[in-house]
Amino acid sequence: MPPRDAAATKTRILDAAFAEFAAYGIAGARVDRIAENAGANKRMIYIYFGNKEQLFDEVLRRAVEAGIAAVPFDVEDLPGYAGAIFDHLVARRDLMRLRLWKLLERPDADGLEAEAFAGKTASVAKAQQRGDLAQEMLPDDLLTMVLAAAQAWFWADEGGQLQGPDRLAQHRAAVVETARRIIEPAVD
C-alpha cells in the first residue's frame, strides 16, 4: 500500500469543500459529502482543518490568495484592475456565491480579505494625496466603489444576462468605464 500524501489529500478536501460551500453555504454543507467528493476519510477533515467553520475559513483564505495572485492590485490602473476582477469572476462564477455565503454566515470572521483591503486602501490614499485619483471620496469608499463596479453584473445576473462573448465584452467595457469615472480627479 503506497504511503498517504497528506498535501494531496488536503488539496482534494479543499477543492471539494470549495464546491460544497459555494453550493450550500456553511449551514447546508455536509462534511460527509466533502469527504466523499474528496476521496478522503471524514475524520481526516477534522484532523486537518478542525470544525466546519474553520474549513470554510481555510477555503475562503485559499480563494482570496488565488484571487490576489490571479488579479494583482494596480493602483495606477484601477479601471484595468476592475476589468481584471470581472474577467476572474467570469472564469470562476462560484467565487461570488462563496463570498455571499461568507457575508451571510461568517460576517465577523476577519482574515486575509481585511488585510488585503487595508493594504489596497493605503495605496489608494497615497495616490489621492499625489492627485492621481479623485479626492472627493475617502480612500476606502473609492476602492469599494471600484470593486462594486467590477462585481455588479454578478449580483444582477439572475436572468443569465452575462451570457455570450459579445455581452461579456460589453459588460466588461462598462465596468472599466465606470471605474474610470469613479477614480477620475475633479477638473478645477
PDB file of C-alpha atoms in Angstrom:
ATOM      1  CA  MET A   1       0.000   0.000   0.000  1.00  0.00           C
ATOM      2  CA  PRO A   2       1.511   3.392  -1.024  1.00  0.00           C
ATOM      3  CA  PRO A   3       2.047   5.979   1.719  1.00  0.00           C
ATOM      4  CA  ARG A   4      -0.546   8.727   2.130  1.00  0.00           C
ATOM      5  CA  ASP A   5       0.181  12.051   0.530  1.00  0.00           C
ATOM      6  CA  ALA A   6      -1.136  14.495   3.136  1.00  0.00           C
ATOM      7  CA  ALA A   7      -0.676  17.543   0.897  1.00  0.00           C
ATOM      8  CA  ALA A   8      -2.614  15.934  -1.963  1.00  0.00           C
ATOM      9  CA  THR A   9      -5.362  14.855   0.435  1.00  0.00           C
ATOM     10  CA  LYS A  10      -5.644  18.375   1.871  1.00  0.00           C
ATOM     11  CA  THR A  11      -5.855  19.826  -1.652  1.00  0.00           C
ATOM     12  CA  ARG A  12      -8.614  17.393  -2.631  1.00  0.00           C
ATOM     13  CA  ILE A  13     -10.502  18.210   0.567  1.00  0.00           C
ATOM     14  CA  LEU A  14     -10.180  21.966  -0.009  1.00  0.00           C
ATOM     15  CA  ASP A  15     -11.318  21.644  -3.633  1.00  0.00           C
ATOM     16  CA  ALA A  16     -14.327  19.537  -2.628  1.00  0.00           C
ATOM     17  CA  ALA A  17     -15.089  21.893   0.259  1.00  0.00           C
ATOM     18  CA  PHE A  18     -14.983  24.917  -2.058  1.00  0.00           C
ATOM     19  CA  ALA A  19     -17.614  23.344  -4.316  1.00  0.00           C
ATOM     20  CA  GLU A  20     -19.734  22.260  -1.345  1.00  0.00           C
ATOM     21  CA  PHE A  21     -19.602  25.631   0.423  1.00  0.00           C
ATOM     22  CA  ALA A  22     -20.248  27.585  -2.779  1.00  0.00           C
ATOM     23  CA  ALA A  23     -23.321  25.452  -3.436  1.00  0.00           C
ATOM     24  CA  TYR A  24     -24.747  25.119   0.079  1.00  0.00           C
ATOM     25  CA  GLY A  25     -23.069  27.613   2.415  1.00  0.00           C
ATOM     26  CA  ILE A  26     -21.751  26.578   5.798  1.00  0.00           C
ATOM     27  CA  ALA A  27     -25.058  25.511   7.317  1.00  0.00           C
ATOM     28  CA  GLY A  28     -26.083  23.430   4.308  1.00  0.00           C
ATOM     29  CA  ALA A  29     -22.675  21.929   3.596  1.00  0.00           C
ATOM     30  CA  ARG A  30     -22.147  18.345   4.695  1.00  0.00           C
ATOM     31  CA  VAL A  31     -18.741  17.109   5.788  1.00  0.00           C
ATOM     32  CA  ASP A  32     -19.616  13.584   4.657  1.00  0.00           C
ATOM     33  CA  ARG A  33     -20.249  14.877   1.088  1.00  0.00           C
ATOM     34  CA  ILE A  34     -16.976  16.789   1.157  1.00  0.00           C
ATOM     35  CA  ALA A  35     -15.127  13.647   2.273  1.00  0.00           C
ATOM     36  CA  GLU A  36     -16.822  11.520  -0.381  1.00  0.00           C
ATOM     37  CA  ASN A  37     -16.118  14.021  -3.176  1.00  0.00           C
ATOM     38  CA  ALA A  38     -12.509  14.385  -2.000  1.00  0.00           C
ATOM     39  CA  GLY A  39     -11.980  10.627  -1.770  1.00  0.00           C
ATOM     40  CA  ALA A  40     -10.940  11.171   1.833  1.00  0.00           C
ATOM     41  CA  ASN A  41     -11.856   9.959   5.261  1.00  0.00           C
ATOM     42  CA  LYS A  42     -14.278  12.292   7.082  1.00  0.00           C
ATOM     43  CA  ARG A  43     -12.107  12.041  10.184  1.00  0.00           C
ATOM     44  CA  MET A  44      -9.137  13.470   8.244  1.00  0.00           C
ATOM     45  CA  ILE A  45     -11.114  16.656   7.543  1.00  0.00           C
ATOM     46  CA  TYR A  46     -11.463  17.284  11.254  1.00  0.00           C
ATOM     47  CA  ILE A  47      -7.821  16.388  11.899  1.00  0.00           C
ATOM     48  CA  TYR A  48      -6.520  18.705   9.163  1.00  0.00           C
ATOM     49  CA  PHE A  49      -8.952  21.605   9.478  1.00  0.00           C
ATOM     50  CA  GLY A  50     -10.837  21.417  12.785  1.00  0.00           C
ATOM     51  CA  ASN A  51     -14.547  22.160  12.539  1.00  0.00           C
ATOM     52  CA  LYS A  52     -16.668  23.074   9.524  1.00  0.00           C
ATOM     53  CA  GLU A  53     -16.302  26.835  10.121  1.00  0.00           C
ATOM     54  CA  GLN A  54     -12.514  26.520  10.223  1.00  0.00           C
ATOM     55  CA  LEU A  55     -12.630  24.530   6.980  1.00  0.00           C
ATOM     56  CA  PHE A  56     -14.771  27.265   5.411  1.00  0.00           C
ATOM     57  CA  ASP A  57     -12.318  29.922   6.593  1.00  0.00           C
ATOM     58  CA  GLU A  58      -9.439  27.983   5.024  1.00  0.00           C
ATOM     59  CA  VAL A  59     -11.355  27.589   1.749  1.00  0.00           C
ATOM     60  CA  LEU A  60     -12.052  31.325   1.716  1.00  0.00           C
ATOM     61  CA  ARG A  61      -8.434  32.194   2.606  1.00  0.00           C
ATOM     62  CA  ARG A  62      -7.221  29.994  -0.234  1.00  0.00           C
ATOM     63  CA  ALA A  63      -9.700  31.600  -2.674  1.00  0.00           C
ATOM     64  CA  VAL A  64      -8.582  35.098  -1.625  1.00  0.00           C
ATOM     65  CA  GLU A  65      -4.911  34.160  -2.074  1.00  0.00           C
ATOM     66  CA  ALA A  66      -5.672  32.723  -5.519  1.00  0.00           C
ATOM     67  CA  GLY A  67      -7.546  35.905  -6.441  1.00  0.00           C
ATOM     68  CA  ILE A  68      -4.686  38.111  -5.265  1.00  0.00           C
ATOM     69  CA  ALA A  69      -2.266  36.057  -7.355  1.00  0.00           C
ATOM     70  CA  ALA A  70      -4.526  35.999 -10.418  1.00  0.00           C
ATOM     71  CA  VAL A  71      -5.502  39.683 -10.268  1.00  0.00           C
ATOM     72  CA  PRO A  72      -2.646  41.791  -8.918  1.00  0.00           C
ATOM     73  CA  PHE A  73      -3.710  45.138  -7.487  1.00  0.00           C
ATOM     74  CA  ASP A  74      -2.586  48.127  -9.549  1.00  0.00           C
ATOM     75  CA  VAL A  75      -3.405  51.497  -8.010  1.00  0.00           C
ATOM     76  CA  GLU A  76      -2.023  53.128 -11.173  1.00  0.00           C
ATOM     77  CA  ASP A  77      -4.714  51.407 -13.287  1.00  0.00           C
ATOM     78  CA  LEU A  78      -7.828  50.881 -11.169  1.00  0.00           C
ATOM     79  CA  PRO A  79     -10.097  50.621 -14.244  1.00  0.00           C
ATOM     80  CA  GLY A  80      -7.859  47.860 -15.599  1.00  0.00           C
ATOM     81  CA  TYR A  81      -7.906  46.228 -12.165  1.00  0.00           C
ATOM     82  CA  ALA A  82     -11.722  46.311 -12.165  1.00  0.00           C
ATOM     83  CA  GLY A  83     -11.738  44.727 -15.633  1.00  0.00           C
ATOM     84  CA  ALA A  84      -9.338  42.010 -14.480  1.00  0.00           C
ATOM     85  CA  ILE A  85     -11.565  41.255 -11.471  1.00  0.00           C
ATOM     86  CA  PHE A  86     -14.537  40.989 -13.847  1.00  0.00           C
ATOM     87  CA  ASP A  87     -12.582  38.534 -16.011  1.00  0.00           C
ATOM     88  CA  HIS A  88     -11.575  36.499 -12.953  1.00  0.00           C
ATOM     89  CA  LEU A  89     -15.185  36.288 -11.819  1.00  0.00           C
ATOM     90  CA  VAL A  90     -16.351  35.266 -15.294  1.00  0.00           C
ATOM     91  CA  ALA A  91     -13.881  32.384 -15.114  1.00  0.00           C
ATOM     92  CA  ARG A  92     -14.879  31.495 -11.506  1.00  0.00           C
ATOM     93  CA  ARG A  93     -18.541  32.401 -11.029  1.00  0.00           C
ATOM     94  CA  ASP A  94     -18.709  30.263  -7.907  1.00  0.00           C
ATOM     95  CA  LEU A  95     -16.491  32.812  -6.132  1.00  0.00           C
ATOM     96  CA  MET A  96     -19.384  35.238  -5.818  1.00  0.00           C
ATOM     97  CA  ARG A  97     -21.548  32.534  -4.237  1.00  0.00           C
ATOM     98  CA  LEU A  98     -18.774  31.694  -1.768  1.00  0.00           C
ATOM     99  CA  ARG A  99     -18.378  35.381  -0.933  1.00  0.00           C
ATOM    100  CA  LEU A 100     -22.125  35.752  -0.407  1.00  0.00           C
ATOM    101  CA  TRP A 101     -22.170  32.780   1.968  1.00  0.00           C
ATOM    102  CA  LYS A 102     -19.300  34.379   3.879  1.00  0.00           C
ATOM    103  CA  LEU A 103     -21.243  37.624   4.195  1.00  0.00           C
ATOM    104  CA  LEU A 104     -24.365  35.779   5.332  1.00  0.00           C
ATOM    105  CA  GLU A 105     -22.871  33.198   7.661  1.00  0.00           C
ATOM    106  CA  ARG A 106     -19.468  34.490   8.802  1.00  0.00           C
ATOM    107  CA  PRO A 107     -19.687  38.305   8.557  1.00  0.00           C
ATOM    108  CA  ASP A 108     -17.432  38.878  11.561  1.00  0.00           C
ATOM    109  CA  ALA A 109     -14.685  36.460  10.526  1.00  0.00           C
ATOM    110  CA  ASP A 110     -11.595  38.501   9.718  1.00  0.00           C
ATOM    111  CA  GLY A 111      -8.614  37.385   7.781  1.00  0.00           C
ATOM    112  CA  LEU A 112      -6.757  37.887   4.572  1.00  0.00           C
ATOM    113  CA  GLU A 113      -9.628  39.824   2.957  1.00  0.00           C
ATOM    114  CA  ALA A 114      -9.486  42.597   5.544  1.00  0.00           C
ATOM    115  CA  GLU A 115      -5.690  42.689   5.386  1.00  0.00           C
ATOM    116  CA  ALA A 116      -5.674  42.901   1.592  1.00  0.00           C
ATOM    117  CA  PHE A 117      -8.333  45.617   1.604  1.00  0.00           C
ATOM    118  CA  ALA A 118      -6.385  47.688   4.143  1.00  0.00           C
ATOM    119  CA  GLY A 119      -3.225  47.497   2.029  1.00  0.00           C
ATOM    120  CA  LYS A 120      -5.082  48.496  -1.112  1.00  0.00           C
ATOM    121  CA  THR A 121      -6.814  51.352   0.705  1.00  0.00           C
ATOM    122  CA  ALA A 122      -3.446  52.693   1.863  1.00  0.00           C
ATOM    123  CA  SER A 123      -2.225  52.667  -1.758  1.00  0.00           C
ATOM    124  CA  VAL A 124      -5.362  54.499  -2.876  1.00  0.00           C
ATOM    125  CA  ALA A 125      -4.840  57.126  -0.143  1.00  0.00           C
ATOM    126  CA  LYS A 126      -1.274  57.762  -1.347  1.00  0.00           C
ATOM    127  CA  ALA A 127      -2.452  58.061  -4.954  1.00  0.00           C
ATOM    128  CA  GLN A 128      -5.131  60.518  -3.837  1.00  0.00           C
ATOM    129  CA  GLN A 129      -2.535  62.590  -1.981  1.00  0.00           C
ATOM    130  CA  ARG A 130      -0.469  62.742  -5.187  1.00  0.00           C
ATOM    131  CA  GLY A 131      -3.565  63.931  -7.064  1.00  0.00           C
ATOM    132  CA  ASP A 132      -3.702  60.804  -9.253  1.00  0.00           C
ATOM    133  CA  LEU A 133      -7.160  59.756  -8.061  1.00  0.00           C
ATOM    134  CA  ALA A 134     -10.392  61.540  -7.166  1.00  0.00           C
ATOM    135  CA  GLN A 135     -10.205  63.087  -3.723  1.00  0.00           C
ATOM    136  CA  GLU A 136     -13.938  63.618  -3.191  1.00  0.00           C
ATOM    137  CA  MET A 137     -14.301  60.199  -1.558  1.00  0.00           C
ATOM    138  CA  LEU A 138     -12.468  58.586   1.293  1.00  0.00           C
ATOM    139  CA  PRO A 139      -9.918  56.013   0.071  1.00  0.00           C
ATOM    140  CA  ASP A 140     -11.928  53.037   1.314  1.00  0.00           C
ATOM    141  CA  ASP A 141     -15.098  54.408  -0.304  1.00  0.00           C
ATOM    142  CA  LEU A 142     -13.347  54.914  -3.635  1.00  0.00           C
ATOM    143  CA  LEU A 143     -11.879  51.408  -3.596  1.00  0.00           C
ATOM    144  CA  THR A 144     -15.224  49.912  -2.549  1.00  0.00           C
ATOM    145  CA  MET A 145     -16.975  51.624  -5.472  1.00  0.00           C
ATOM    146  CA  VAL A 146     -14.387  50.306  -7.940  1.00  0.00           C
ATOM    147  CA  LEU A 147     -14.775  46.794  -6.518  1.00  0.00           C
ATOM    148  CA  ALA A 148     -18.567  47.127  -6.614  1.00  0.00           C
ATOM    149  CA  ALA A 149     -18.431  48.094 -10.289  1.00  0.00           C
ATOM    150  CA  ALA A 150     -16.305  45.019 -11.023  1.00  0.00           C
ATOM    151  CA  GLN A 151     -18.793  42.728  -9.273  1.00  0.00           C
ATOM    152  CA  ALA A 152     -22.098  44.399 -10.143  1.00  0.00           C
ATOM    153  CA  TRP A 153     -23.080  42.156 -13.044  1.00  0.00           C
ATOM    154  CA  PHE A 154     -22.583  39.047 -10.952  1.00  0.00           C
ATOM    155  CA  TRP A 155     -25.094  40.268  -8.385  1.00  0.00           C
ATOM    156  CA  ALA A 156     -27.564  41.259 -11.105  1.00  0.00           C
ATOM    157  CA  ASP A 157     -27.223  38.247 -13.425  1.00  0.00           C
ATOM    158  CA  GLU A 158     -30.394  36.453 -12.369  1.00  0.00           C
ATOM    159  CA  GLY A 159     -31.575  36.048 -15.943  1.00  0.00           C
ATOM    160  CA  GLY A 160     -28.262  34.943 -17.437  1.00  0.00           C
ATOM    161  CA  GLN A 161     -27.546  38.356 -18.945  1.00  0.00           C
ATOM    162  CA  LEU A 162     -23.808  37.752 -18.845  1.00  0.00           C
ATOM    163  CA  GLN A 163     -24.043  35.002 -21.426  1.00  0.00           C
ATOM    164  CA  GLY A 164     -22.294  35.273 -24.764  1.00  0.00           C
ATOM    165  CA  PRO A 165     -18.930  36.777 -25.639  1.00  0.00           C
ATOM    166  CA  ASP A 166     -20.450  39.974 -27.058  1.00  0.00           C
ATOM    167  CA  ARG A 167     -22.452  40.634 -23.891  1.00  0.00           C
ATOM    168  CA  LEU A 168     -19.431  39.854 -21.714  1.00  0.00           C
ATOM    169  CA  ALA A 169     -17.294  42.290 -23.697  1.00  0.00           C
ATOM    170  CA  GLN A 170     -19.971  44.990 -23.354  1.00  0.00           C
ATOM    171  CA  HIS A 171     -20.304  44.421 -19.619  1.00  0.00           C
ATOM    172  CA  ARG A 172     -16.533  44.421 -19.148  1.00  0.00           C
ATOM    173  CA  ALA A 173     -16.241  47.702 -21.064  1.00  0.00           C
ATOM    174  CA  ALA A 174     -18.965  49.194 -18.850  1.00  0.00           C
ATOM    175  CA  VAL A 175     -17.116  48.044 -15.719  1.00  0.00           C
ATOM    176  CA  VAL A 176     -13.855  49.610 -16.876  1.00  0.00           C
ATOM    177  CA  GLU A 177     -15.567  52.877 -17.907  1.00  0.00           C
ATOM    178  CA  THR A 178     -17.451  53.084 -14.614  1.00  0.00           C
ATOM    179  CA  ALA A 179     -14.250  52.562 -12.642  1.00  0.00           C
ATOM    180  CA  ARG A 180     -12.507  55.205 -14.773  1.00  0.00           C
ATOM    181  CA  ARG A 181     -15.234  57.726 -13.978  1.00  0.00           C
ATOM    182  CA  ILE A 182     -15.175  56.901 -10.275  1.00  0.00           C
ATOM    183  CA  ILE A 183     -11.450  57.487  -9.899  1.00  0.00           C
ATOM    184  CA  GLU A 184     -11.073  60.461 -12.234  1.00  0.00           C
ATOM    185  CA  PRO A 185      -9.779  63.502 -10.349  1.00  0.00           C
ATOM    186  CA  ALA A 186     -12.046  66.548 -10.491  1.00  0.00           C
ATOM    187  CA  VAL A 187     -11.013  69.182 -13.020  1.00  0.00           C
ATOM    188  CA  ASP A 188     -10.579  72.624 -11.499  1.00  0.00           C
TER     189      ASP A 188
END
